[in-house]
Every structure is written in structure tokens, then in C-alpha cells.
Amino acid sequence: MSTQNITNGVNDQPDKVQAVTANCNLLWSQAQEFAYKRLSDKTGENEYQLIGLYEARAKRIAATYARFYLETEEGGDPDKIGRYYWMALGAFASKTVACLLDKCQIKASYAVQIKSIANGLGKGNLWLFMDISAPHWFYNHYPNNFEVGMNCAAKRGGSALESPVKDVVDAMPWSSQSLPVINDMALSAKLREGFAYIPQIESEQDTNKIQSLQKKQLLAIANHEQKVVLQPLIYEDPDFAGWARRQRWPGMRYLTPKYELVFAHTCEVDDIKLKSEAPTDMIVEEFKSRMQWNETAAKVFHKLMITKGHYMLQELSTIAGWVDTPDAHDVY
């Protein structure tokens, strides 16, 4: 579960001077470079290597999502906390992926060469991050060129990235099979809908209206996440879908990790009000069935953000501290 790819930054020589045109391709390349570097360790002057351990990647991803929500990420504005509402939920979701990857059942399956489970989780989490973190970084730095100005939202695409960023993205794990099925990371209608709520949240003063807008944003981006990215990327993958079906065989439910979203930095909690468990009849590989649970989990999350806001901020702050989670020396 590792990669040996190393990237040079755009400035690949000390004191290099190069004229560049600040167009959308360049700005999106900066955003994708941020995403790649967040999951990489520096190995030399302007050189970075993607970390190999899926669990460590998931923790760094969770930390990045939490940092975006908390407005402590690059370009964040503490006065605007709450505008990136999905990111708070995303932090708990990626933490859940890290917890699943640490389960003895998953590690054991990988050890005996049954890799579809761990690889599916790793692939989905990685490419969702590459897809979703870049627009948030872009909006942090260039909000005037997102939908207005140069209207870069309409021009995003992996094939339009500047070299060497494009070369690095193309060399990432599962890139050749992932980019085509997630439409080359172009912004979907639901993702653009989610971002359209951001300026409304920023300018609204009424607390109830802000919470309503946040819930709408949450569901719009969740729809994008599940339908546009994860559905074609992993749930329609024959190996991963086959594993999901086998989980429903009689007796298998007691041997495999259950589907649940725990709203804490820990993997388990005793308080059932702090988690959402998937219904036993959920067909995980089917979008509509899975989305029904996602919407239920979103309601639990939204209620906790309103009624236990201080607790949720504490948990997100803890997760945000995982941003430099170390890679493993030996990656299984």
C-alpha cells in the first residue's frame, strides 16, 4: 500500500525566474499541488513523496477537512467559520475510513492478498480528497475568480493542469482508472450548488437562516461525494461491490466491521447519540440505499452541531492536529 512517486515543485531550480500567466489552469494547479503535498513528505529541495500508509493518508485527509471547517487552513478566515459545513462532516467520515483500515479484519484480509477492501477504501478516500479539497483551497485564495471573474469553476479539469503538477497527478495511485470515471475532477452541478451557498452563509446574519443554508450545502456536497465520486469509483467496481454483497451473507455481519459514523475523534463511543449506525437492510453498493443513510447521518450531525457545538469543535480541533500523521516505516 505504498508509492514511490516523487514530485518536483513548479520552481524546480533555486532562484529560477519564469514568466507565468495567472489563468485558471495555473490557479487549479496550485490547488492540486496543495492537495498532493498535504499527503506527502518532503524528501529534498522542492521534492515530495506521497506517503504510503492508507490509514495515515486518511488521518491527514480528516485533519485537512477539519482545518478547512475551522478556518485554520491556508487562506482561512476565522470570522467566516461555518461556511465550509460539509468539511466538518467530511472530517468525521475520513476518520471513520482510518478506523476501518485499522480494523484487524481489514489488515488480515490484506495480509492474505484479499486487497479489494483496503484498496477500495484507500482509492475512494484519496480521490475524493483530490477532488474536493482543491475547490475549497481555491475558494480560500481566489473567491473572486471561482464563479465570477475568470469563472474558473467551469474550467476545472485534471487534463488542464500545468506541468509538472499534471505529471504528478497522472502518476498517483489509480489515476488512470479514477480520473475518467470522476469526469476528470470537473465540478459537478451539485458541487457548484454547494459552493453557491458559501457567500450566502458568509453574508447571512440570522442564525436560523445560516443553519438552514448549512444543511442545504451539506446535502448538496454529500450528493456530489456519493454519486459523482464514490459511486462510480468504488461501489461500481466489481471487486469492491462483490465484497459489499458478501457482507450481507448470513453470519457475515458478525465477522465484518459495521457501517457507522461516530462523531468523535475516537473510533468508538458509548453514547449512542454521538453516532449514526447504518440500517441493517442497507445495500451499500447502491447509491439510493446508501444515500438514505447518509441523509440520516447528516441530520444527526446537524443536530449535534447545533446542540453540542462546543463539543463538536473540540473533537474537530483534535482531528485537525493529525495533519502531520507519520507514514509507516514498513507499509503492509
Coordinates of C-alpha atoms in Angstrom, one line a residue:
M1 CA 0.0 0.0 0.0
S2 CA 2.7 2.5 -1.0
T3 CA 4.0 4.6 -3.8
Q4 CA 7.5 5.7 -4.8
N5 CA 6.5 8.7 -6.9
I6 CA 8.4 11.9 -6.2
T7 CA 7.5 15.3 -7.5
N8 CA 9.4 18.5 -8.1
G9 CA 7.7 21.7 -7.4
V10 CA 6.8 24.2 -10.2
N11 CA 10.1 26.0 -9.3
D12 CA 12.5 23.2 -9.9
Q13 CA 15.7 25.3 -9.7
P14 CA 16.9 27.7 -7.0
D15 CA 16.4 31.4 -7.9
K16 CA 14.6 30.4 -11.1
V17 CA 12.6 33.2 -12.7
Q18 CA 9.9 32.3 -15.1
A19 CA 7.1 34.3 -16.6
V20 CA 3.7 32.8 -16.0
T21 CA 0.1 33.8 -16.9
A22 CA -2.3 33.7 -14.0
N23 CA -5.1 31.8 -15.7
C24 CA -7.5 29.2 -14.3
N25 CA -5.2 26.3 -15.2
L26 CA -2.4 27.8 -13.1
L27 CA -4.7 28.5 -10.2
W28 CA -6.2 25.0 -10.3
S29 CA -2.6 23.6 -10.5
Q30 CA -1.7 25.4 -7.3
A31 CA -4.8 23.9 -5.6
Q32 CA -4.0 20.4 -6.7
E33 CA -0.3 20.9 -5.7
F34 CA -1.6 21.7 -2.2
A35 CA -3.7 18.5 -2.1
Y36 CA -0.7 16.4 -3.2
K37 CA 1.7 18.0 -0.8
R38 CA -0.6 17.5 2.2
L39 CA -0.4 13.8 1.7
S40 CA 3.3 13.8 1.0
D41 CA 6.6 14.0 3.0
K42 CA 9.3 16.4 1.8
T43 CA 12.3 14.4 0.6
G44 CA 14.5 17.2 -0.8
E45 CA 14.6 20.6 -2.2
N46 CA 11.1 21.0 -3.9
E47 CA 10.7 17.3 -3.8
Y48 CA 7.8 15.4 -2.2
Q49 CA 6.8 11.8 -2.0
L50 CA 3.2 10.5 -1.4
I51 CA 3.0 8.6 1.9
G52 CA 2.2 5.0 1.5
L53 CA 0.0 4.0 4.5
Y54 CA -3.7 4.3 3.7
E55 CA -4.6 4.9 7.4
A56 CA -2.1 7.8 7.6
R57 CA -3.5 9.3 4.5
A58 CA -7.0 9.1 5.9
K59 CA -5.9 10.9 9.1
R60 CA -4.2 13.7 7.1
I61 CA -7.3 14.0 5.0
A62 CA -9.5 14.2 8.0
A63 CA -7.2 16.8 9.5
T64 CA -7.3 18.9 6.4
Y65 CA -11.1 18.8 6.2
A66 CA -11.3 19.8 9.9
R67 CA -8.8 22.6 9.3
F68 CA -10.9 23.9 6.4
Y69 CA -14.0 24.0 8.6
L70 CA -12.2 25.6 11.5
E71 CA -10.7 28.2 9.1
T72 CA -7.1 27.3 10.2
E73 CA -6.2 26.1 6.7
E74 CA -4.1 28.2 4.2
G75 CA -6.2 31.3 3.4
G76 CA -8.8 30.6 6.0
D77 CA -10.7 33.4 7.8
P78 CA -11.7 32.7 11.4
D79 CA -14.5 35.2 11.1
K80 CA -16.2 33.0 8.5
I81 CA -16.2 29.7 10.4
G82 CA -19.2 27.6 9.3
R83 CA -19.2 28.4 5.6
Y84 CA -17.5 25.1 4.7
Y85 CA -20.0 23.0 6.6
W86 CA -19.5 19.7 4.7
M87 CA -15.9 19.8 5.7
A88 CA -16.8 19.2 9.3
L89 CA -18.8 16.1 8.4
G90 CA -16.1 15.0 6.0
A91 CA -13.5 15.1 8.8
F92 CA -15.5 12.6 10.8
A93 CA -16.1 10.5 7.6
S94 CA -12.4 10.3 6.8
K95 CA -11.6 9.5 10.4
T96 CA -14.0 6.6 10.0
V97 CA -12.1 5.4 7.0
A98 CA -8.9 5.5 9.1
C99 CA -10.7 3.5 11.8
L100 CA -11.8 0.9 9.3
L101 CA -8.4 0.5 7.8
D102 CA -7.0 -0.2 11.3
K103 CA -9.5 -3.0 12.0
C104 CA -8.0 -6.4 12.4
Q105 CA -10.3 -7.8 9.8
I106 CA -9.1 -5.4 7.1
K107 CA -5.5 -5.9 7.9
A108 CA -5.9 -9.7 7.9
S109 CA -7.6 -9.6 4.6
Y110 CA -4.8 -7.6 3.0
A111 CA -2.2 -9.9 4.6
V112 CA -3.8 -12.9 2.8
Q113 CA -3.9 -11.0 -0.5
I114 CA -7.6 -10.1 -0.4
K115 CA -6.9 -6.4 -1.2
S116 CA -10.1 -5.2 -2.7
I117 CA -11.5 -3.9 0.6
A118 CA -8.5 -1.9 1.7
N119 CA -7.7 -0.7 -1.8
G120 CA -11.2 0.4 -2.4
L121 CA -11.3 2.4 0.8
G122 CA -7.9 3.8 0.1
K123 CA -8.7 4.7 -3.5
G124 CA -12.1 6.3 -2.7
N125 CA -10.7 8.4 0.2
L126 CA -7.7 9.5 -1.8
W127 CA -9.5 10.6 -5.0
L128 CA -12.4 12.2 -3.1
F129 CA -9.8 14.3 -1.3
M130 CA -8.1 15.3 -4.6
D131 CA -11.5 16.2 -6.0
I132 CA -13.0 18.1 -3.0
S133 CA -10.0 19.8 -1.3
A134 CA -8.8 21.7 -4.3
P135 CA -12.0 23.7 -4.8
H136 CA -12.0 24.7 -1.1
W137 CA -8.4 25.7 -1.3
F138 CA -9.2 27.7 -4.5
Y139 CA -12.1 29.4 -2.8
N140 CA -9.9 30.3 0.2
H141 CA -7.4 32.1 -2.1
Y142 CA -9.3 33.2 -5.2
P143 CA -13.1 33.6 -4.4
N144 CA -13.4 36.4 -6.9
N145 CA -12.4 34.0 -9.7
F146 CA -14.4 31.0 -8.6
E147 CA -17.8 31.6 -10.3
V148 CA -17.3 35.2 -11.3
G149 CA -14.2 36.9 -12.7
M150 CA -12.4 34.2 -14.7
N151 CA -15.2 31.8 -13.8
C152 CA -12.6 29.1 -13.0
A153 CA -15.3 26.7 -11.6
A154 CA -16.4 25.9 -15.1
K155 CA -12.8 25.3 -16.3
R156 CA -11.5 22.8 -13.8
G157 CA -10.1 19.5 -15.1
G158 CA -7.2 17.2 -14.4
S159 CA -6.1 17.3 -18.0
A160 CA -5.8 21.1 -18.0
L161 CA -3.3 21.2 -15.1
E162 CA 0.1 22.7 -15.6
S163 CA 3.1 20.5 -15.9
P164 CA 4.7 19.2 -13.6
V165 CA 1.6 19.2 -11.4
K166 CA -0.3 17.3 -14.1
D167 CA 2.5 14.7 -14.4
V168 CA 2.4 14.2 -10.6
V169 CA -1.4 13.8 -10.6
D170 CA -1.3 11.4 -13.5
A171 CA 1.3 9.3 -11.7
M172 CA -0.7 9.0 -8.5
P173 CA -2.2 5.6 -7.5
W174 CA -5.2 4.5 -9.5
S175 CA -5.0 7.8 -11.5
S176 CA -5.5 6.3 -15.0
Q177 CA -8.7 4.4 -13.9
S178 CA -10.0 7.1 -11.5
L179 CA -9.9 10.3 -13.4
P180 CA -12.1 9.1 -16.3
V181 CA -14.8 7.8 -14.0
I182 CA -14.9 11.0 -11.9
N183 CA -15.1 13.2 -15.0
D184 CA -11.5 14.4 -14.7
M185 CA -12.4 16.2 -11.5
A186 CA -14.7 18.7 -13.3
L187 CA -17.0 20.4 -10.8
S188 CA -20.4 18.8 -10.9
A189 CA -23.7 20.7 -10.7
K190 CA -24.2 19.5 -7.1
L191 CA -20.7 20.6 -6.1
R192 CA -21.2 24.0 -7.7
E193 CA -24.6 24.2 -5.9
G194 CA -22.8 23.6 -2.6
F195 CA -20.3 26.3 -3.2
A196 CA -23.1 28.7 -4.2
Y197 CA -24.3 28.6 -0.6
I198 CA -20.9 29.8 0.7
P199 CA -21.3 33.5 0.0
Q200 CA -24.9 33.3 1.3
I201 CA -23.6 31.8 4.6
E202 CA -20.9 34.4 4.8
S203 CA -23.3 37.3 4.5
E204 CA -26.3 36.0 6.5
Q205 CA -26.8 37.3 10.0
D206 CA -29.8 35.3 11.2
T207 CA -28.6 32.1 13.0
N208 CA -31.6 30.0 11.9
K209 CA -31.2 31.0 8.2
I210 CA -27.4 30.2 8.5
Q211 CA -28.2 26.7 9.8
S212 CA -30.7 26.2 7.0
L213 CA -28.2 27.2 4.4
Q214 CA -25.5 25.0 6.0
K215 CA -27.8 21.9 5.9
K216 CA -28.5 22.6 2.2
Q217 CA -24.8 22.9 1.5
L218 CA -24.1 19.7 3.4
L219 CA -26.6 17.7 1.4
A220 CA -25.6 19.1 -2.0
I221 CA -21.9 18.3 -1.5
A222 CA -22.8 14.9 0.1
N223 CA -24.7 14.1 -3.1
H224 CA -21.7 15.0 -5.2
E225 CA -19.4 13.0 -2.9
Q226 CA -21.5 9.9 -3.0
K227 CA -23.0 9.9 -6.6
V228 CA -20.3 11.6 -8.7
V229 CA -17.2 10.3 -7.0
L230 CA -17.6 7.3 -4.7
Q231 CA -20.4 5.5 -6.6
P232 CA -18.5 5.1 -9.9
L233 CA -15.1 5.0 -8.3
I234 CA -15.5 2.1 -5.8
Y235 CA -19.1 1.0 -5.4
E236 CA -19.4 0.1 -9.1
D237 CA -16.0 -1.6 -9.0
P238 CA -16.8 -5.4 -9.4
D239 CA -14.3 -6.4 -6.7
F240 CA -15.4 -3.9 -4.1
A241 CA -19.1 -4.4 -4.9
G242 CA -18.7 -8.1 -4.6
W243 CA -17.2 -7.8 -1.1
A244 CA -20.1 -5.5 -0.1
R245 CA -22.6 -8.1 -1.3
R246 CA -20.8 -10.9 0.6
Q247 CA -21.1 -8.8 3.8
R248 CA -24.8 -9.5 3.7
W249 CA -24.5 -13.2 3.6
P250 CA -25.9 -15.0 6.7
G251 CA -23.4 -14.9 9.5
M252 CA -21.0 -12.5 7.8
R253 CA -22.4 -9.4 9.6
Y254 CA -20.8 -10.7 12.8
L255 CA -17.4 -11.1 11.2
T256 CA -17.1 -7.8 9.3
P257 CA -16.9 -4.2 10.6
K258 CA -20.3 -2.5 10.8
Y259 CA -21.2 0.7 9.0
E260 CA -21.4 3.6 11.4
L261 CA -20.3 7.2 11.6
V262 CA -19.0 8.2 15.0
F263 CA -18.9 11.9 15.8
A264 CA -15.8 11.9 17.9
H265 CA -12.1 11.8 17.3
T266 CA -12.1 8.3 18.7
C267 CA -13.3 5.2 16.7
E268 CA -15.8 4.1 19.3
V269 CA -18.1 5.9 21.8
D270 CA -20.5 4.7 24.4
D271 CA -23.1 7.4 23.9
I272 CA -25.4 6.3 21.0
K273 CA -26.4 9.9 20.5
L274 CA -22.9 10.6 19.2
K275 CA -23.1 8.2 16.3
S276 CA -25.2 7.1 13.4
E277 CA -25.4 3.4 12.5
A278 CA -26.5 2.2 9.1
P279 CA -29.7 0.2 8.8
T280 CA -29.2 -3.5 8.6
D281 CA -31.0 -3.6 5.3
M282 CA -28.8 -1.0 3.6
I283 CA -27.4 -2.1 0.2
V284 CA -24.2 -0.3 0.5
E285 CA -23.2 -0.5 -3.2
E286 CA -26.5 1.0 -4.3
F287 CA -26.4 4.8 -4.3
K288 CA -30.1 5.4 -3.3
S289 CA -29.9 2.9 -0.4
R290 CA -26.6 4.3 0.8
M291 CA -27.7 7.9 0.4
Q292 CA -30.8 7.3 2.6
W293 CA -28.4 6.5 5.5
N294 CA -26.1 9.4 4.6
E295 CA -29.1 11.8 4.9
T296 CA -30.0 10.3 8.3
A297 CA -26.4 10.7 9.4
A298 CA -26.3 14.3 8.2
K299 CA -29.4 15.0 10.3
V300 CA -27.6 13.6 13.4
F301 CA -24.5 15.6 12.6
H302 CA -26.5 18.8 12.0
K303 CA -28.3 18.4 15.3
L304 CA -25.1 17.8 17.2
M305 CA -23.5 20.9 15.6
I306 CA -26.4 22.9 16.9
T307 CA -26.9 21.4 20.4
K308 CA -23.4 20.3 21.2
G309 CA -21.4 22.9 19.2
H310 CA -18.6 23.3 21.8
Y311 CA -18.1 19.5 22.0
M312 CA -18.0 19.2 18.2
L313 CA -15.5 22.0 17.8
Q314 CA -13.3 20.3 20.4
E315 CA -13.4 17.0 18.5
L316 CA -12.7 18.7 15.2
S317 CA -9.8 20.5 16.7
T318 CA -8.3 17.2 17.9
I319 CA -8.7 15.8 14.4
A320 CA -7.1 18.9 12.9
G321 CA -4.0 18.0 14.8
W322 CA -3.4 14.9 12.7
V323 CA -2.2 16.9 9.8
D324 CA 1.4 15.6 10.1
T325 CA 0.4 11.9 10.8
P326 CA 3.6 10.0 10.1
D327 CA 3.9 7.3 7.4
A328 CA 4.8 3.8 8.5
H329 CA 8.4 2.6 8.0
D330 CA 7.0 -0.7 6.7
V331 CA 3.8 -0.3 4.8
Y332 CA 1.7 -3.5 4.6

